[in-house]
Tab-separated table of C-alpha atoms and ligand atoms in Angstrom:
chain	number	residue	atom	x	y	z
A	56	VAL	CA	0.000	0.000	0.000
A	57	ILE	CA	1.292	3.467	-0.861
A	58	PRO	CA	1.634	5.382	1.386
A	59	PRO	CA	2.118	2.683	4.031
A	60	ARG	CA	0.849	2.900	7.605
A	61	PRO	CA	3.534	3.972	10.108
A	62	THR	CA	3.811	0.449	11.574
A	63	GLU	CA	4.426	-1.004	8.105
A	64	LEU	CA	6.823	1.792	7.188
A	65	ALA	CA	8.821	1.182	10.381
A	66	HIS	CA	9.335	-2.490	9.496
A	67	ARG	CA	10.190	-1.727	5.878
A	68	LEU	CA	12.813	0.879	6.750
A	69	LEU	CA	14.311	-0.835	9.777
A	70	ARG	CA	14.647	-4.201	8.001
A	71	ASP	CA	17.399	-2.746	5.815
A	72	CYS	CA	19.415	-1.224	8.633
A	73	ILE	CA	19.499	-4.147	11.087
A	74	ASP	CA	22.587	-6.290	10.582
A	75	GLU	CA	22.675	-9.964	11.439
A	76	GLY	CA	24.127	-10.782	14.831
A	77	VAL	CA	23.207	-7.533	16.621
A	78	LEU	CA	21.404	-6.963	19.919
A	79	ALA	CA	17.910	-5.396	19.653
A	80	ILE	CA	15.279	-4.373	22.192
A	81	ASP	CA	11.489	-4.403	21.920
A	82	ALA	CA	10.414	-2.083	24.762
A	83	THR	CA	6.674	-2.870	24.374
A	84	ALA	CA	6.281	-6.498	23.298
A	85	GLY	CA	2.447	-6.583	23.214
A	86	ASN	CA	1.296	-9.311	20.840
A	87	GLY	CA	4.839	-9.773	19.594
A	88	HIS	CA	4.657	-8.432	16.038
A	89	ASP	CA	7.695	-6.205	16.578
A	90	THR	CA	9.499	-8.820	18.696
A	91	ALA	CA	9.076	-11.360	15.877
A	92	PHE	CA	10.173	-8.782	13.298
A	93	LEU	CA	13.333	-8.022	15.302
A	94	ALA	CA	14.060	-11.715	15.948
A	95	ALA	CA	13.930	-12.420	12.212
A	96	ALA	CA	16.058	-9.372	11.376
A	97	VAL	CA	18.897	-10.080	13.846
A	98	GLY	CA	19.365	-13.607	12.497
A	99	PRO	CA	20.505	-16.762	14.293
A	100	ARG	CA	23.507	-15.089	15.925
A	101	GLY	CA	21.543	-12.042	17.113
A	102	ARG	CA	19.531	-11.498	20.279
A	103	VAL	CA	16.363	-9.617	21.213
A	104	LEU	CA	15.309	-8.432	24.673
A	105	ALA	CA	11.533	-7.934	24.902
A	106	PHE	CA	9.727	-6.125	27.744
A	107	ASP	CA	6.078	-5.861	28.738
A	108	ILE	CA	4.300	-5.218	32.039
A	109	GLN	CA	1.398	-7.544	31.139
A	110	ALA	CA	1.809	-11.277	31.604
A	111	ALA	CA	-0.801	-11.885	28.889
A	112	ALA	CA	1.233	-9.813	26.428
A	113	ILE	CA	4.420	-11.706	27.238
A	114	ASP	CA	2.574	-15.012	26.718
A	115	SER	CA	1.143	-13.801	23.409
A	116	ALA	CA	4.486	-12.479	22.151
A	117	ARG	CA	6.282	-15.635	23.265
A	118	ALA	CA	3.777	-17.818	21.386
A	119	ARG	CA	4.152	-15.751	18.189
A	120	VAL	CA	7.944	-15.941	18.291
A	121	ALA	CA	7.890	-19.682	19.076
A	122	ALA	CA	5.498	-20.384	16.193
A	123	LEU	CA	8.065	-18.814	13.864
A	124	GLY	CA	10.882	-20.952	15.295
A	125	LEU	CA	12.695	-17.885	16.653
A	126	ALA	CA	12.339	-18.491	20.412
A	127	ASP	CA	16.039	-19.078	21.055
A	128	ARG	CA	16.864	-15.519	19.913
A	129	VAL	CA	14.521	-13.762	22.329
A	130	GLU	CA	14.794	-13.108	26.051
A	131	PHE	CA	11.427	-12.012	27.492
A	132	HIS	CA	11.137	-9.778	30.549
A	133	HIS	CA	7.797	-9.402	32.301
A	134	ALA	CA	8.892	-5.980	33.543
A	135	CYS	CA	8.638	-2.246	33.005
A	136	HIS	CA	10.809	-0.954	30.196
A	137	THR	CA	12.352	1.649	32.529
A	138	GLY	CA	14.557	-1.193	33.822
A	139	MET	CA	16.046	-2.110	30.444
A	140	ALA	CA	19.490	-0.765	31.366
A	141	SER	CA	19.879	-3.639	33.868
A	142	HIS	CA	19.839	-6.127	30.993
A	143	ALA	CA	22.272	-4.695	28.432
A	144	ALA	CA	25.586	-2.872	28.469
A	145	PRO	CA	25.781	0.824	27.558
A	146	ALA	CA	26.342	1.416	23.826
A	147	SER	CA	25.733	-2.270	22.961
A	148	VAL	CA	22.326	-2.177	21.246
A	149	ALA	CA	21.678	-1.636	17.516
A	150	VAL	CA	17.949	-0.857	17.616
A	151	VAL	CA	15.260	-0.149	20.223
A	152	MET	CA	11.569	-0.204	19.245
A	153	PHE	CA	8.677	1.315	21.199
A	154	ASN	CA	5.058	0.874	20.099
A	155	LEU	CA	3.196	3.057	22.601
A	156	GLY	CA	-0.362	2.830	23.894
A	157	TYR	CA	-2.320	-0.302	24.736
A	158	LEU	CA	-3.015	-3.623	23.125
A	159	PRO	CA	-5.926	-3.513	20.637
A	160	GLY	CA	-9.142	-4.508	22.439
A	161	ASP	CA	-7.324	-4.538	25.744
A	162	ASP	CA	-7.789	-2.876	29.141
A	163	HIS	CA	-6.855	0.759	28.494
A	164	ASP	CA	-5.411	1.007	32.029
A	165	ARG	CA	-2.398	-0.945	30.836
A	166	THR	CA	-1.291	1.763	28.478
A	167	THR	CA	2.164	3.267	28.393
A	168	THR	CA	2.515	6.394	30.543
A	169	THR	CA	4.408	9.586	29.791
A	170	PRO	CA	6.817	9.548	32.791
A	171	ALA	CA	7.810	5.882	32.332
A	172	THR	CA	8.078	6.284	28.563
A	173	LEU	CA	10.405	9.291	28.883
A	174	GLN	CA	12.525	7.445	31.449
A	175	ALA	CA	12.717	4.368	29.212
A	176	LEU	CA	13.634	6.497	26.186
A	177	ALA	CA	16.567	7.950	28.130
A	178	ALA	CA	17.679	4.426	29.042
A	179	ALA	CA	17.322	3.347	25.412
A	180	ALA	CA	19.393	6.314	24.205
A	181	SER	CA	22.272	5.343	26.472
A	182	LEU	CA	22.059	1.645	25.532
A	183	LEU	CA	22.224	2.363	21.801
A	184	ARG	CA	25.603	2.024	20.186
A	185	PRO	CA	26.879	4.866	17.983
A	186	GLY	CA	24.832	4.761	14.766
A	187	GLY	CA	22.058	2.796	16.507
A	188	VAL	CA	18.401	3.681	15.957
A	189	LEU	CA	15.426	4.391	18.177
A	190	SER	CA	11.968	3.764	16.703
A	191	VAL	CA	8.839	5.069	18.466
A	192	LEU	CA	5.241	4.657	17.259
A	193	CYS	CA	2.991	7.258	18.889
A	194	TYR	CA	-0.816	7.276	19.097
A	195	PRO	CA	-2.201	10.795	19.636
A	196	GLY	CA	-5.795	9.761	18.784
A	197	HIS	CA	-6.923	9.632	22.440
A	198	PRO	CA	-6.309	12.358	25.073
A	199	GLU	CA	-3.615	10.593	27.123
A	200	GLY	CA	-1.916	9.378	23.988
A	201	ALA	CA	-1.856	12.920	22.640
A	202	ILE	CA	-0.039	14.177	25.747
A	203	GLU	CA	2.420	11.291	25.613
A	204	ALA	CA	3.003	11.657	21.861
A	205	ALA	CA	3.729	15.392	22.196
A	206	ALA	CA	6.130	14.798	25.097
A	207	VAL	CA	7.958	12.041	23.215
A	208	ALA	CA	8.273	14.124	20.040
A	209	GLN	CA	9.676	17.040	22.045
A	210	ASP	CA	12.036	14.718	23.925
A	211	LEU	CA	13.459	13.166	20.763
A	212	GLU	CA	13.708	16.534	19.039
A	213	GLY	CA	15.905	17.568	21.974
A	214	LEU	CA	18.443	14.930	20.908
A	215	VAL	CA	19.170	16.875	17.725
A	216	ALA	CA	21.346	19.265	19.761
A	217	SER	CA	23.569	16.254	20.618
A	218	GLY	CA	24.013	15.342	16.957
A	219	TRP	CA	21.175	12.825	16.567
A	220	ARG	CA	19.118	12.758	13.355
A	221	VAL	CA	15.409	12.656	14.109
A	222	SER	CA	12.521	12.172	11.633
A	223	ARG	CA	8.737	12.088	11.955
A	224	TYR	CA	6.368	10.297	9.552
A	225	GLU	CA	2.581	10.637	9.617
A	226	THR	CA	-0.518	10.478	7.443
A	227	LEU	CA	-2.207	13.849	6.818
A	228	GLY	CA	-5.901	14.727	6.623
A	229	THR	CA	-7.253	12.088	9.024
A	230	ARG	CA	-10.424	12.581	11.108
A	231	ARG	CA	-8.579	12.086	14.412
A	232	PRO	CA	-4.873	12.764	15.025
A	233	ALA	CA	-3.148	9.938	13.184
A	234	PRO	CA	-0.481	7.660	14.616
A	235	PHE	CA	2.995	8.872	13.791
A	236	TRP	CA	6.402	7.282	13.723
A	237	LEU	CA	9.542	8.861	15.169
A	238	LEU	CA	12.904	7.557	14.045
A	239	ALA	CA	16.053	8.787	15.792
A	240	ALA	CA	19.596	7.799	14.816
A	241	LYS	CA	22.398	8.166	17.330
A	242	PRO	CA	25.447	9.929	15.938
A	243	VAL	CA	28.278	7.648	14.906
A	244	GLN	CA	30.741	9.634	17.027
A	245	SER	CA	29.015	10.084	20.387
A	246	SER	CA	29.038	9.304	24.048
A	247	ALA	CA	25.466	10.637	24.498
B	283	SAM	C1	0.598	-0.965	21.424
B	283	SAM	S1	1.037	-2.309	22.471
B	283	SAM	C2	2.503	-2.952	21.694
B	283	SAM	C3	2.245	-3.721	20.426
B	283	SAM	C4	3.369	-4.651	20.066
B	283	SAM	N1	4.610	-3.976	19.760
B	283	SAM	C5	3.009	-5.622	18.954
B	283	SAM	O1	3.755	-5.724	17.981
B	283	SAM	O2	1.996	-6.323	19.094
B	283	SAM	C6	1.754	-1.510	23.903
B	283	SAM	C7	2.245	-2.487	24.955
B	283	SAM	O3	3.020	-1.755	25.914
B	283	SAM	C8	2.894	-2.408	27.148
B	283	SAM	N2	3.335	-1.509	28.216
B	283	SAM	C9	2.662	-0.488	28.793
B	283	SAM	N3	3.425	0.112	29.717
B	283	SAM	C10	4.620	-0.551	29.740
B	283	SAM	C11	5.820	-0.408	30.492
B	283	SAM	N4	5.937	0.555	31.419
B	283	SAM	N5	6.847	-1.251	30.240
B	283	SAM	C12	6.724	-2.220	29.293
B	283	SAM	N6	5.605	-2.408	28.544
B	283	SAM	C13	4.568	-1.581	28.768
B	283	SAM	C14	1.412	-2.772	27.212
B	283	SAM	O4	1.185	-3.799	28.152
B	283	SAM	C15	1.137	-3.194	25.745
B	283	SAM	O5	1.248	-4.592	25.608
C-alpha cells in the first residue's frame, strides 16, 4: 500500500538497517509483532530483549515468536521498560523499538505512561551504540496518547542538539490525530 501505515513503514525501513548478529530491544512487546520482526532481522547469531508489564502480552508475544521458530533468539522480561538498562551494556544495542499505547481490544489502564516512557527512552538512548536507531510509534488519537506523543516528540527533538538525526512520519488529513512514527539515529561519534 502506498503510502504505508507507520507500523508497516517502520518495518520496511528498519529491516534494511538491522545487521545480522546484533542486539535489539522491543520495549513494548504486546502481541509480539515487533518482537518477531526483530528476531527475524537479527538472524541466528543475534539477540532480542523484549519487555512488557502484562503477563498476557508476554505469553502472546512468546507464542508468536515460538510459532516462527525464533524463540532461542529472544529473552522475554515481564517488567517495566524503565529497567532495560539492567539487561544490556551501555552502547551495545543496535535498535530499540517502542510501540506506545495499549493492546488492541485490551484494558486501556495498561497503556504506556508519559513519565515511564520518557525514562525508558533515556535508558534506550544510552544503551544504543553509535549509529544505533530508536523507533517510536505514537498514538495521539486519544487524550492521554496525545499528551504522551507530544512529550515524546519534544524529547526526541531535543536529541538533535547532541548530533542525533530525528525524523517524523505521519498520514495527513485524518479525522482524528493519526499515529505517527519517530525515528532517531544516534550519531556515529558520540558518548550521548
Ligand atoms: C501498542 S502495544 C505494543 C504492540 C506490540 N509492539 C506488537 O507488535 O503487538 C503496547 C504495549 O506496551 C505495554 N506496556 C505499557 N506500559 C509498559 C511499560 N511501562 N513497560 C513495558 N511495557 C509496557 C502494554 O502492556 C502493551 O502490551
